Amino acid sequence: MDTNRKTTLRNAPKPKTASYKYSFRLNEEQNIRFNELLCKAGLEHNRSRFIVKRIFGEEFVVVRRDPSKTQFVTRLNDFYFLMKETCE
């Protein structure tokens, strides 16, 4: 039995990159402000990415989804295709 495995893309060793970890503490007032900033940015679930972008001044875009606008666009598209079918 051959114990040597073929190296494929799935089991190929991944290149190691340097990774550094930092921690900090916030008081109650700072924590409230931090959570407000997270909510405004829409990044409640990715705190580390938010912190890195804020530290290095990288731009981040907040995309807010409004369900009422989605429904409006859907109905508008339906109306458009209905009108298109009747005109043909």
mmCIF file of N, CA and C in Angstrom:
data_model
loop_
_atom_site.group_PDB
_atom_site.id
_atom_site.type_symbol
_atom_site.label_atom_id
_atom_site.label_comp_id
_atom_site.label_asym_id
_atom_site.label_seq_id
_atom_site.Cartn_x
_atom_site.Cartn_y
_atom_site.Cartn_z
ATOM 1 N N MET A 1 0.841 -1.169 0.000
ATOM 2 C CA MET A 1 0.000 0.000 0.000
ATOM 3 C C MET A 1 0.891 1.240 0.000
ATOM 4 N N ASP A 2 0.533 2.206 -0.835
ATOM 5 C CA ASP A 2 1.317 3.428 -0.964
ATOM 6 C C ASP A 2 0.850 4.445 0.081
ATOM 7 N N THR A 3 1.740 4.871 0.972
ATOM 8 C CA THR A 3 1.359 5.832 2.016
ATOM 9 C C THR A 3 1.581 7.265 1.576
ATOM 10 N N ASN A 4 2.219 7.481 0.449
ATOM 11 C CA ASN A 4 2.433 8.837 -0.055
ATOM 12 C C ASN A 4 1.172 9.323 -0.753
ATOM 13 N N ARG A 5 0.646 10.420 -0.297
ATOM 14 C CA ARG A 5 -0.566 10.991 -0.898
ATOM 15 C C ARG A 5 -0.186 11.983 -1.973
ATOM 16 N N LYS A 6 -1.024 12.070 -2.962
ATOM 17 C CA LYS A 6 -0.828 13.097 -3.979
ATOM 18 C C LYS A 6 -1.272 14.432 -3.400
ATOM 19 N N THR A 7 -0.526 15.485 -3.694
ATOM 20 C CA THR A 7 -0.898 16.812 -3.227
ATOM 21 C C THR A 7 -1.869 17.420 -4.220
ATOM 22 N N THR A 8 -3.042 17.752 -3.736
ATOM 23 C CA THR A 8 -4.045 18.393 -4.578
ATOM 24 C C THR A 8 -4.273 19.800 -4.048
ATOM 25 N N LEU A 9 -5.124 20.535 -4.738
ATOM 26 C CA LEU A 9 -5.414 21.899 -4.299
ATOM 27 C C LEU A 9 -6.060 21.924 -2.918
ATOM 28 N N ARG A 10 -6.845 20.904 -2.618
ATOM 29 C CA ARG A 10 -7.548 20.894 -1.336
ATOM 30 C C ARG A 10 -6.628 20.602 -0.159
ATOM 31 N N ASN A 11 -5.668 19.705 -0.336
ATOM 32 C CA ASN A 11 -4.835 19.348 0.809
ATOM 33 C C ASN A 11 -3.426 19.944 0.722
ATOM 34 N N ALA A 12 -3.210 20.870 -0.202
ATOM 35 C CA ALA A 12 -1.908 21.530 -0.313
ATOM 36 C C ALA A 12 -1.693 22.419 0.905
ATOM 37 N N PRO A 13 -0.469 22.467 1.418
ATOM 38 C CA PRO A 13 -0.221 23.330 2.578
ATOM 39 C C PRO A 13 -0.419 24.800 2.210
ATOM 40 N N LYS A 14 -1.090 25.512 3.075
ATOM 41 C CA LYS A 14 -1.360 26.924 2.831
ATOM 42 C C LYS A 14 -0.165 27.747 3.289
ATOM 43 N N PRO A 15 0.158 28.796 2.528
ATOM 44 C CA PRO A 15 1.290 29.631 2.959
ATOM 45 C C PRO A 15 0.943 30.333 4.269
ATOM 46 N N LYS A 16 1.910 30.347 5.163
ATOM 47 C CA LYS A 16 1.673 30.974 6.461
ATOM 48 C C LYS A 16 1.933 32.469 6.356
ATOM 49 N N THR A 17 0.996 33.237 6.863
ATOM 50 C CA THR A 17 1.153 34.687 6.899
ATOM 51 C C THR A 17 1.242 35.121 8.354
ATOM 52 N N ALA A 18 1.951 36.174 8.572
ATOM 53 C CA ALA A 18 2.094 36.681 9.937
ATOM 54 C C ALA A 18 0.756 37.195 10.437
ATOM 55 N N SER A 19 0.448 36.912 11.675
ATOM 56 C CA SER A 19 -0.802 37.349 12.267
ATOM 57 C C SER A 19 -0.502 37.844 13.680
ATOM 58 N N TYR A 20 -1.033 38.996 14.012
ATOM 59 C CA TYR A 20 -0.793 39.589 15.322
ATOM 60 C C TYR A 20 -2.136 39.868 15.988
ATOM 61 N N LYS A 21 -2.179 39.654 17.283
ATOM 62 C CA LYS A 21 -3.420 39.846 18.020
ATOM 63 C C LYS A 21 -3.211 40.891 19.098
ATOM 64 N N TYR A 22 -4.175 41.809 19.204
ATOM 65 C CA TYR A 22 -4.136 42.857 20.217
ATOM 66 C C TYR A 22 -5.456 42.830 20.984
ATOM 67 N N SER A 23 -5.406 43.279 22.227
ATOM 68 C CA SER A 23 -6.644 43.387 23.001
ATOM 69 C C SER A 23 -6.642 44.718 23.741
ATOM 70 N N PHE A 24 -7.836 45.171 24.084
ATOM 71 C CA PHE A 24 -7.965 46.429 24.808
ATOM 72 C C PHE A 24 -9.219 46.375 25.661
ATOM 73 N N ARG A 25 -9.288 47.252 26.603
ATOM 74 C CA ARG A 25 -10.447 47.315 27.498
ATOM 75 C C ARG A 25 -11.148 48.654 27.328
ATOM 76 N N LEU A 26 -12.470 48.617 27.494
ATOM 77 C CA LEU A 26 -13.279 49.824 27.418
ATOM 78 C C LEU A 26 -14.052 49.967 28.722
ATOM 79 N N ASN A 27 -14.272 51.210 29.128
ATOM 80 C CA ASN A 27 -15.149 51.409 30.276
ATOM 81 C C ASN A 27 -16.594 51.421 29.762
ATOM 82 N N GLU A 28 -17.538 51.575 30.662
ATOM 83 C CA GLU A 28 -18.960 51.487 30.290
ATOM 84 C C GLU A 28 -19.345 52.524 29.231
ATOM 85 N N GLU A 29 -18.901 53.751 29.431
ATOM 86 C CA GLU A 29 -19.220 54.842 28.510
ATOM 87 C C GLU A 29 -18.626 54.581 27.121
ATOM 88 N N GLN A 30 -17.370 54.145 27.074
ATOM 89 C CA GLN A 30 -16.710 53.851 25.804
ATOM 90 C C GLN A 30 -17.367 52.668 25.104
ATOM 91 N N ASN A 31 -17.782 51.678 25.882
ATOM 92 C CA ASN A 31 -18.427 50.505 25.297
ATOM 93 C C ASN A 31 -19.753 50.873 24.645
ATOM 94 N N ILE A 32 -20.508 51.745 25.279
ATOM 95 C CA ILE A 32 -21.781 52.195 24.698
ATOM 96 C C ILE A 32 -21.522 52.925 23.394
ATOM 97 N N ARG A 33 -20.544 53.795 23.393
ATOM 98 C CA ARG A 33 -20.210 54.540 22.167
ATOM 99 C C ARG A 33 -19.713 53.596 21.062
ATOM 100 N N PHE A 34 -18.883 52.633 21.452
ATOM 101 C CA PHE A 34 -18.368 51.650 20.499
ATOM 102 C C PHE A 34 -19.510 50.866 19.847
ATOM 103 N N ASN A 35 -20.457 50.421 20.652
ATOM 104 C CA ASN A 35 -21.595 49.670 20.116
ATOM 105 C C ASN A 35 -22.465 50.535 19.207
ATOM 106 N N GLU A 36 -22.611 51.806 19.548
ATOM 107 C CA GLU A 36 -23.365 52.719 18.675
ATOM 108 C C GLU A 36 -22.676 52.868 17.321
ATOM 109 N N LEU A 37 -21.348 53.008 17.333
ATOM 110 C CA LEU A 37 -20.596 53.116 16.074
ATOM 111 C C LEU A 37 -20.732 51.846 15.250
ATOM 112 N N LEU A 38 -20.695 50.696 15.920
ATOM 113 C CA LEU A 38 -20.868 49.422 15.214
ATOM 114 C C LEU A 38 -22.234 49.360 14.534
ATOM 115 N N CYS A 39 -23.266 49.765 15.264
ATOM 116 C CA CYS A 39 -24.624 49.733 14.713
ATOM 117 C C CYS A 39 -24.767 50.686 13.527
ATOM 118 N N LYS A 40 -24.209 51.885 13.655
ATOM 119 C CA LYS A 40 -24.289 52.853 12.557
ATOM 120 C C LYS A 40 -23.585 52.334 11.312
ATOM 121 N N ALA A 41 -22.472 51.640 11.521
ATOM 122 C CA ALA A 41 -21.700 51.117 10.392
ATOM 123 C C ALA A 41 -22.307 49.842 9.833
ATOM 124 N N GLY A 42 -23.216 49.225 10.566
ATOM 125 C CA GLY A 42 -23.828 47.990 10.097
ATOM 126 C C GLY A 42 -22.899 46.797 10.209
ATOM 127 N N LEU A 43 -21.909 46.875 11.070
ATOM 128 C CA LEU A 43 -20.929 45.798 11.205
ATOM 129 C C LEU A 43 -20.999 45.149 12.591
ATOM 130 N N GLU A 44 -22.190 44.961 13.117
ATOM 131 C CA GLU A 44 -22.329 44.414 14.460
ATOM 132 C C GLU A 44 -21.689 43.039 14.590
ATOM 133 N N HIS A 45 -21.663 42.271 13.504
ATOM 134 C CA HIS A 45 -21.192 40.895 13.577
ATOM 135 C C HIS A 45 -19.724 40.751 13.196
ATOM 136 N N ASN A 46 -19.075 41.840 12.810
ATOM 137 C CA ASN A 46 -17.668 41.760 12.427
ATOM 138 C C ASN A 46 -16.886 42.884 13.101
ATOM 139 N N ARG A 47 -16.737 42.761 14.383
ATOM 140 C CA ARG A 47 -16.100 43.812 15.175
ATOM 141 C C ARG A 47 -14.645 44.018 14.803
ATOM 142 N N SER A 48 -13.911 42.936 14.574
ATOM 143 C CA SER A 48 -12.484 43.074 14.291
ATOM 144 C C SER A 48 -12.246 43.822 12.986
ATOM 145 N N ARG A 49 -13.058 43.543 11.963
ATOM 146 C CA ARG A 49 -12.908 44.251 10.685
ATOM 147 C C ARG A 49 -13.220 45.738 10.862
ATOM 148 N N PHE A 50 -14.237 46.044 11.668
ATOM 149 C CA PHE A 50 -14.602 47.426 11.954
ATOM 150 C C PHE A 50 -13.450 48.148 12.634
ATOM 151 N N ILE A 51 -12.840 47.516 13.631
ATOM 152 C CA ILE A 51 -11.754 48.141 14.378
ATOM 153 C C ILE A 51 -10.567 48.414 13.472
ATOM 154 N N VAL A 52 -10.194 47.436 12.656
ATOM 155 C CA VAL A 52 -9.049 47.607 11.751
ATOM 156 C C VAL A 52 -9.298 48.744 10.772
ATOM 157 N N LYS A 53 -10.502 48.809 10.220
ATOM 158 C CA LYS A 53 -10.815 49.873 9.262
ATOM 159 C C LYS A 53 -10.797 51.240 9.938
ATOM 160 N N ARG A 54 -11.257 51.325 11.168
ATOM 161 C CA ARG A 54 -11.241 52.597 11.882
ATOM 162 C C ARG A 54 -9.821 53.021 12.251
ATOM 163 N N ILE A 55 -9.002 52.085 12.669
ATOM 164 C CA ILE A 55 -7.630 52.413 13.069
ATOM 165 C C ILE A 55 -6.837 52.948 11.883
ATOM 166 N N PHE A 56 -6.939 52.277 10.755
ATOM 167 C CA PHE A 56 -6.136 52.657 9.593
ATOM 168 C C PHE A 56 -6.860 53.612 8.653
ATOM 169 N N GLY A 57 -8.023 54.088 9.055
ATOM 170 C CA GLY A 57 -8.733 55.102 8.282
ATOM 171 C C GLY A 57 -9.227 54.604 6.933
ATOM 172 N N GLU A 58 -9.406 53.285 6.806
ATOM 173 C CA GLU A 58 -9.923 52.746 5.551
ATOM 174 C C GLU A 58 -11.401 53.091 5.434
ATOM 175 N N GLU A 59 -11.840 53.292 4.223
ATOM 176 C CA GLU A 59 -13.241 53.616 3.994
ATOM 177 C C GLU A 59 -14.062 52.338 4.006
ATOM 178 N N PHE A 60 -15.204 52.390 4.645
ATOM 179 C CA PHE A 60 -16.118 51.266 4.565
ATOM 180 C C PHE A 60 -17.488 51.794 4.197
ATOM 181 N N VAL A 61 -18.202 50.990 3.450
ATOM 182 C CA VAL A 61 -19.499 51.398 2.930
ATOM 183 C C VAL A 61 -20.583 50.652 3.691
ATOM 184 N N VAL A 62 -21.581 51.377 4.102
ATOM 185 C CA VAL A 62 -22.711 50.780 4.791
ATOM 186 C C VAL A 62 -23.859 50.671 3.800
ATOM 187 N N VAL A 63 -24.335 49.453 3.608
ATOM 188 C CA VAL A 63 -25.460 49.217 2.712
ATOM 189 C C VAL A 63 -26.645 48.832 3.581
ATOM 190 N N ARG A 64 -27.646 49.643 3.552
ATOM 191 C CA ARG A 64 -28.847 49.367 4.336
ATOM 192 C C ARG A 64 -29.952 48.891 3.398
ATOM 193 N N ARG A 65 -30.615 47.848 3.808
ATOM 194 C CA ARG A 65 -31.704 47.299 2.995
ATOM 195 C C ARG A 65 -33.036 47.694 3.606
ATOM 196 N N ASP A 66 -33.870 48.253 2.778
ATOM 197 C CA ASP A 66 -35.188 48.665 3.212
ATOM 198 C C ASP A 66 -36.205 47.721 2.565
ATOM 199 N N PRO A 67 -36.871 46.876 3.356
ATOM 200 C CA PRO A 67 -37.804 45.904 2.785
ATOM 201 C C PRO A 67 -38.930 46.557 1.976
ATOM 202 N N SER A 68 -39.378 47.740 2.391
ATOM 203 C CA SER A 68 -40.468 48.377 1.657
ATOM 204 C C SER A 68 -40.004 48.782 0.257
ATOM 205 N N LYS A 69 -38.753 49.219 0.126
ATOM 206 C CA LYS A 69 -38.231 49.572 -1.197
ATOM 207 C C LYS A 69 -38.098 48.329 -2.059
ATOM 208 N N THR A 70 -37.684 47.228 -1.471
ATOM 209 C CA THR A 70 -37.562 45.976 -2.222
ATOM 210 C C THR A 70 -38.915 45.548 -2.761
ATOM 211 N N GLN A 71 -39.940 45.642 -1.927
ATOM 212 C CA GLN A 71 -41.291 45.286 -2.373
ATOM 213 C C GLN A 71 -41.755 46.227 -3.473
ATOM 214 N N PHE A 72 -41.450 47.502 -3.343
ATOM 215 C CA PHE A 72 -41.845 48.479 -4.347
ATOM 216 C C PHE A 72 -41.188 48.170 -5.687
ATOM 217 N N VAL A 73 -39.895 47.895 -5.666
ATOM 218 C CA VAL A 73 -39.177 47.597 -6.910
ATOM 219 C C VAL A 73 -39.711 46.310 -7.533
ATOM 220 N N THR A 74 -40.011 45.318 -6.736
ATOM 221 C CA THR A 74 -40.569 44.062 -7.250
ATOM 222 C C THR A 74 -41.902 44.307 -7.935
ATOM 223 N N ARG A 75 -42.767 45.058 -7.287
ATOM 224 C CA ARG A 75 -44.082 45.349 -7.877
ATOM 225 C C ARG A 75 -43.947 46.203 -9.129
ATOM 226 N N LEU A 76 -42.996 47.149 -9.118
ATOM 227 C CA LEU A 76 -42.759 47.984 -10.283
ATOM 228 C C LEU A 76 -42.269 47.141 -11.461
ATOM 229 N N ASN A 77 -41.371 46.201 -11.190
ATOM 230 C CA ASN A 77 -40.901 45.299 -12.251
ATOM 231 C C ASN A 77 -42.040 44.447 -12.803
ATOM 232 N N ASP A 78 -42.890 43.932 -11.916
ATOM 233 C CA ASP A 78 -44.033 43.139 -12.361
ATOM 234 C C ASP A 78 -44.934 43.978 -13.259
ATOM 235 N N PHE A 79 -45.191 45.206 -12.856
ATOM 236 C CA PHE A 79 -46.030 46.106 -13.641
ATOM 237 C C PHE A 79 -45.398 46.385 -15.002
ATOM 238 N N TYR A 80 -44.067 46.616 -15.001
ATOM 239 C CA TYR A 80 -43.352 46.896 -16.250
ATOM 240 C C TYR A 80 -43.487 45.726 -17.222
ATOM 241 N N PHE A 81 -43.260 44.486 -16.739
ATOM 242 C CA PHE A 81 -43.350 43.333 -17.618
ATOM 243 C C PHE A 81 -44.782 43.075 -18.072
ATOM 244 N N LEU A 82 -45.761 43.391 -17.227
ATOM 245 C CA LEU A 82 -47.155 43.255 -17.615
ATOM 246 C C LEU A 82 -47.495 44.226 -18.739
ATOM 247 N N MET A 83 -47.031 45.472 -18.602
ATOM 248 C CA MET A 83 -47.271 46.474 -19.645
ATOM 249 C C MET A 83 -46.541 46.106 -20.933
ATOM 250 N N LYS A 84 -45.365 45.571 -20.805
ATOM 251 C CA LYS A 84 -44.571 45.179 -21.978
ATOM 252 C C LYS A 84 -45.285 44.066 -22.745
ATOM 253 N N GLU A 85 -45.860 43.106 -22.027
ATOM 254 C CA GLU A 85 -46.577 41.995 -22.679
ATOM 255 C C GLU A 85 -47.840 42.479 -23.385
ATOM 256 N N THR A 86 -48.548 43.426 -22.785
ATOM 257 C CA THR A 86 -49.793 43.887 -23.393
ATOM 258 C C THR A 86 -49.541 44.764 -24.613
ATOM 259 N N CYS A 87 -48.395 45.430 -24.660
ATOM 260 C CA CYS A 87 -48.084 46.296 -25.803
ATOM 261 C C CYS A 87 -47.583 45.516 -27.001
ATOM 262 N N GLU A 88 -47.141 44.302 -26.795
ATOM 263 C CA GLU A 88 -46.599 43.535 -27.920
ATOM 264 C C GLU A 88 -47.652 42.850 -28.711
#
